[in-house]
C-alpha positions as a printed Julia matrix, in Angstrom:
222×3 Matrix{Float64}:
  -8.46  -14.77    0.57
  -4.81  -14.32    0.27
  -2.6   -17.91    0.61
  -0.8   -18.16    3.92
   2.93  -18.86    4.03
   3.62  -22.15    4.89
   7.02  -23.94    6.86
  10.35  -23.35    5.17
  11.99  -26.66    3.76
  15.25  -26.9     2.1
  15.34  -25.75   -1.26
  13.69  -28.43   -4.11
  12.62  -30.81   -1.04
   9.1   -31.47   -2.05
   7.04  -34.22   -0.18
   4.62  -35.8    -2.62
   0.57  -36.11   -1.42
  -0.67  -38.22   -4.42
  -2.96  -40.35   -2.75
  -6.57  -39.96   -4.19
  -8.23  -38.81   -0.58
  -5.28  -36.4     0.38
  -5.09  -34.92   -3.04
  -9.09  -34.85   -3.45
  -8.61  -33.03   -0.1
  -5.94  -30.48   -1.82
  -8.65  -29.64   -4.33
 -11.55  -28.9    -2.51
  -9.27  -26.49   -0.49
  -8.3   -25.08   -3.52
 -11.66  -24.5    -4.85
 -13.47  -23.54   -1.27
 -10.49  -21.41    0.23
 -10.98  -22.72    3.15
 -12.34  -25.47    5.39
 -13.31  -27.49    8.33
 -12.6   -31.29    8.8
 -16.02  -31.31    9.27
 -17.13  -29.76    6.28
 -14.39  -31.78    3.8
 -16.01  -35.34    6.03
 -19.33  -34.34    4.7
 -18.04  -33.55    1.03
 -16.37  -36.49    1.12
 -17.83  -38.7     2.76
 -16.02  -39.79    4.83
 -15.35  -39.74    9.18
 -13.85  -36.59    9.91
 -11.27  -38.75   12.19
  -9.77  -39.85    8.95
 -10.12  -36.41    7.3
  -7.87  -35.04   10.25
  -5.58  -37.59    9.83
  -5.13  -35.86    5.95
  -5.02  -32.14    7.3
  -2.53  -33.26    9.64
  -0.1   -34.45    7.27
  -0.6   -31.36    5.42
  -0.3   -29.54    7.81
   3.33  -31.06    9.28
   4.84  -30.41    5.76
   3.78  -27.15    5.66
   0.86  -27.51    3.17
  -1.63  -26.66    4.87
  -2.76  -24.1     7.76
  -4.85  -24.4    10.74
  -7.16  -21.23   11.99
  -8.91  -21.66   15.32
 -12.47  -20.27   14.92
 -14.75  -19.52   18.14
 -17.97  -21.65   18.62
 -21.19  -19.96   20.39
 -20.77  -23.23   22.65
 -17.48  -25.88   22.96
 -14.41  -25.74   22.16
 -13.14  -23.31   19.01
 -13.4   -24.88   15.3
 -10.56  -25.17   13.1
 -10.24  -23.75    9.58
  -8.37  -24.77    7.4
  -6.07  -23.37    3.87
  -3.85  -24.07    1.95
  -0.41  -22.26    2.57
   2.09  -20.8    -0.86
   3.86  -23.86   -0.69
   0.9   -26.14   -2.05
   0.64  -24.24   -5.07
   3.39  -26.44   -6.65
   0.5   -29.32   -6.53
  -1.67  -27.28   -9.41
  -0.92  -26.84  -13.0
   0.89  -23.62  -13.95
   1.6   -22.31  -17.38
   3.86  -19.18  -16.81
   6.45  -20.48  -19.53
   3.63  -20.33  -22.13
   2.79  -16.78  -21.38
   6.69  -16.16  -21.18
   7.2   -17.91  -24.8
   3.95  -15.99  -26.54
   5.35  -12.61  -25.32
   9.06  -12.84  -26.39
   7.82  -14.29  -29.66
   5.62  -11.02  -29.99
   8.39   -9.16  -29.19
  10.43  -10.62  -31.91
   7.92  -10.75  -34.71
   7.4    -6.66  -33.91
   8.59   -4.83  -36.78
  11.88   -3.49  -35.9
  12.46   -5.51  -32.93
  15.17   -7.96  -34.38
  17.3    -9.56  -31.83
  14.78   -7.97  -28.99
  14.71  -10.9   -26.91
  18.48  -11.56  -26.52
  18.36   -7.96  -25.64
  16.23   -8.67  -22.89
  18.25  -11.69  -21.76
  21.48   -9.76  -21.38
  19.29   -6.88  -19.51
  18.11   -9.07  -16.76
  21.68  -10.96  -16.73
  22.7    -6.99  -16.14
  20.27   -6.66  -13.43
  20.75  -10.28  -11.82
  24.12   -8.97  -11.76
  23.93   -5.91   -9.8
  21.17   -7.85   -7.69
  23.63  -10.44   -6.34
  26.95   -8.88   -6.52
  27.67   -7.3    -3.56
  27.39  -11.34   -1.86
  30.52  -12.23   -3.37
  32.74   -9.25   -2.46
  35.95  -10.12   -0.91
  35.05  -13.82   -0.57
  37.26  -16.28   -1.83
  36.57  -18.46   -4.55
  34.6   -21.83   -2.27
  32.42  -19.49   -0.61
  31.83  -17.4    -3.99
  30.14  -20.31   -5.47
  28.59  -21.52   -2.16
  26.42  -18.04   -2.53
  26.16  -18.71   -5.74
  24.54  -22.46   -4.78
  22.44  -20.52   -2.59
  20.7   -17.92   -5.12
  20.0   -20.85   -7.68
  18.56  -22.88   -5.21
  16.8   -20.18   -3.65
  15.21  -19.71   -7.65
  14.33  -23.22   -7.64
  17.25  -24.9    -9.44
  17.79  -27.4    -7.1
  21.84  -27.19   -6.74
  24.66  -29.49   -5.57
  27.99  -28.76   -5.36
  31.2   -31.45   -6.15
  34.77  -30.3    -5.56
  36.5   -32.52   -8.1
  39.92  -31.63   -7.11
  41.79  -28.66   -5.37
  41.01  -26.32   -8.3
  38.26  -27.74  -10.3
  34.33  -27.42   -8.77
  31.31  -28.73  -10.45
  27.83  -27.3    -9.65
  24.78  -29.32  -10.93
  21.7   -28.08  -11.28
  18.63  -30.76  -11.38
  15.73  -28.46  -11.93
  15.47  -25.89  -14.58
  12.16  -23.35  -13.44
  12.75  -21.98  -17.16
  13.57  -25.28  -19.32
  10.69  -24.36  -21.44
  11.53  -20.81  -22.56
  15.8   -21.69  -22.81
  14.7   -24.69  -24.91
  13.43  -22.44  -27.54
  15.91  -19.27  -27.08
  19.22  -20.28  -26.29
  20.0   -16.74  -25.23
  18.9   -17.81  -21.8
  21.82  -20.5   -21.12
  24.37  -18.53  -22.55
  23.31  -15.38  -20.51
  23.42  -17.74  -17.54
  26.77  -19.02  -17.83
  27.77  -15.03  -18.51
  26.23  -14.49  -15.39
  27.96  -16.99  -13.52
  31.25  -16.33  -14.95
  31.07  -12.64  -13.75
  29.78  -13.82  -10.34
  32.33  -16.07   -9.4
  35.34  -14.09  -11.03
  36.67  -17.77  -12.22
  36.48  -19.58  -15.75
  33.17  -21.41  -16.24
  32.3   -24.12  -18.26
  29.0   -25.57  -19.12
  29.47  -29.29  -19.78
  26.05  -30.71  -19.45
  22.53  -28.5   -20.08
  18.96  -29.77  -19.57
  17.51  -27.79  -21.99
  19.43  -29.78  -24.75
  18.44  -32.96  -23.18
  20.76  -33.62  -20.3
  19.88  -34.86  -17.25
  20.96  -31.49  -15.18
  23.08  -28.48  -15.77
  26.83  -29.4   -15.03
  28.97  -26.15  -14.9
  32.82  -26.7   -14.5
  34.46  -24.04  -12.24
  38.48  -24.07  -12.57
  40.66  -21.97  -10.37
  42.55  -20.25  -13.12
């Protein structure tokens, strides 16, 4: 059954459901696909007032999806699924399958140096990808696109102007912390990107893959 698409939030605005019921809830829609409030009461045991009470929730943060089903008799059933956005809840393990291939790649014979060749490829591709969003723009709204791809990748981004020509851009969330911690090519193809992007001098001052607390970039007006 393919995953419905749930509400839009601001980027990296997550709304935590970790109590026991509502996240016992998130698993058995998980595991059945899909569900009535009468069929997660039963499982649970509990009354399928306070099971509704759970969808609901779910539901208003975008969670969760409701899809009315007709009854031979009375009044149509509700279905329920979970929507993309509650896949964040379950465990994923892309990094791992990102990490075993590029180390494949490098132990190949006569594949030396193959997977910063593949870092500066996709910063080649990101390139062409978002370049045509900073054309003729002036240097604030150059890096207010720029805010808006990371975030829209999952990097969670704020923006500081420290003074009239100095910018910071933070990033709290690093989607691949994992696989930069082990090849630095990643960072420094990063900062290359941005550098290009924003037409400016760029300066990483802070990185979360060597144990900051966020990625700090410092953007001067040259």
């Amino acid at each position: 059954m393919a995953v419905k698409s749930g509400k839009e939030r601001p980027p990296g605005e997550v709304r935590r459901h970790d109590g026991p019921t509502r996240q016992t809830v998130l698993k058995l829609l998980k595991t059945r696909g899909s569900a009535t409030a009468g069929e997660l009461a039963c499982e649970l045991g509990l009354t399928e007032m306070a099971v509704r009470r759970h969808l609901a929730a779910l539901e208003r943060d975008g969670y969760a999806a409701a899809t009315p089903v007709r009854q031979p008799m009375g009044r149509p059933a509700y279905v329920y699924e979970l929507t993309a956005e509650a896949e964040q809840f379950f465990p994923k393990n892309y990094h791992l399958l990102a990490l075993d291939l590029l180390d494949l790649l490098e132990q190949e014979e006569g594949q030396k140096g193959a997977a910063a060749r593949m870092f500066e490829a996709r910063r080649k591709m990101l390139y062409k990808r978002h370049a045509g969003r900073m054309a003729g723009k002036p240097l604030p709204e150059r890096i207010g696109e720029l805010a808006s791809i990371q975030n829209d990748g999952g990097y969670m981004v704020e923006v500081e102007t420290a003074s009239e020509r100095e910018y910071l851009l933070h990033e709290y969330n690093c989607p691949i912390a994992q696989v930069a911690a082990r090849y630095e090519q990643a960072c420094s193809c990063e900062l290359a990107l941005f550098r290009d992007l924003l037409e400016a001098d760029v300066e990483r001052i802070e990185c979360l893959a060597k144990g900051g607390n966020k990625c700090t970039y410092r953007i001067s007006v040259e």
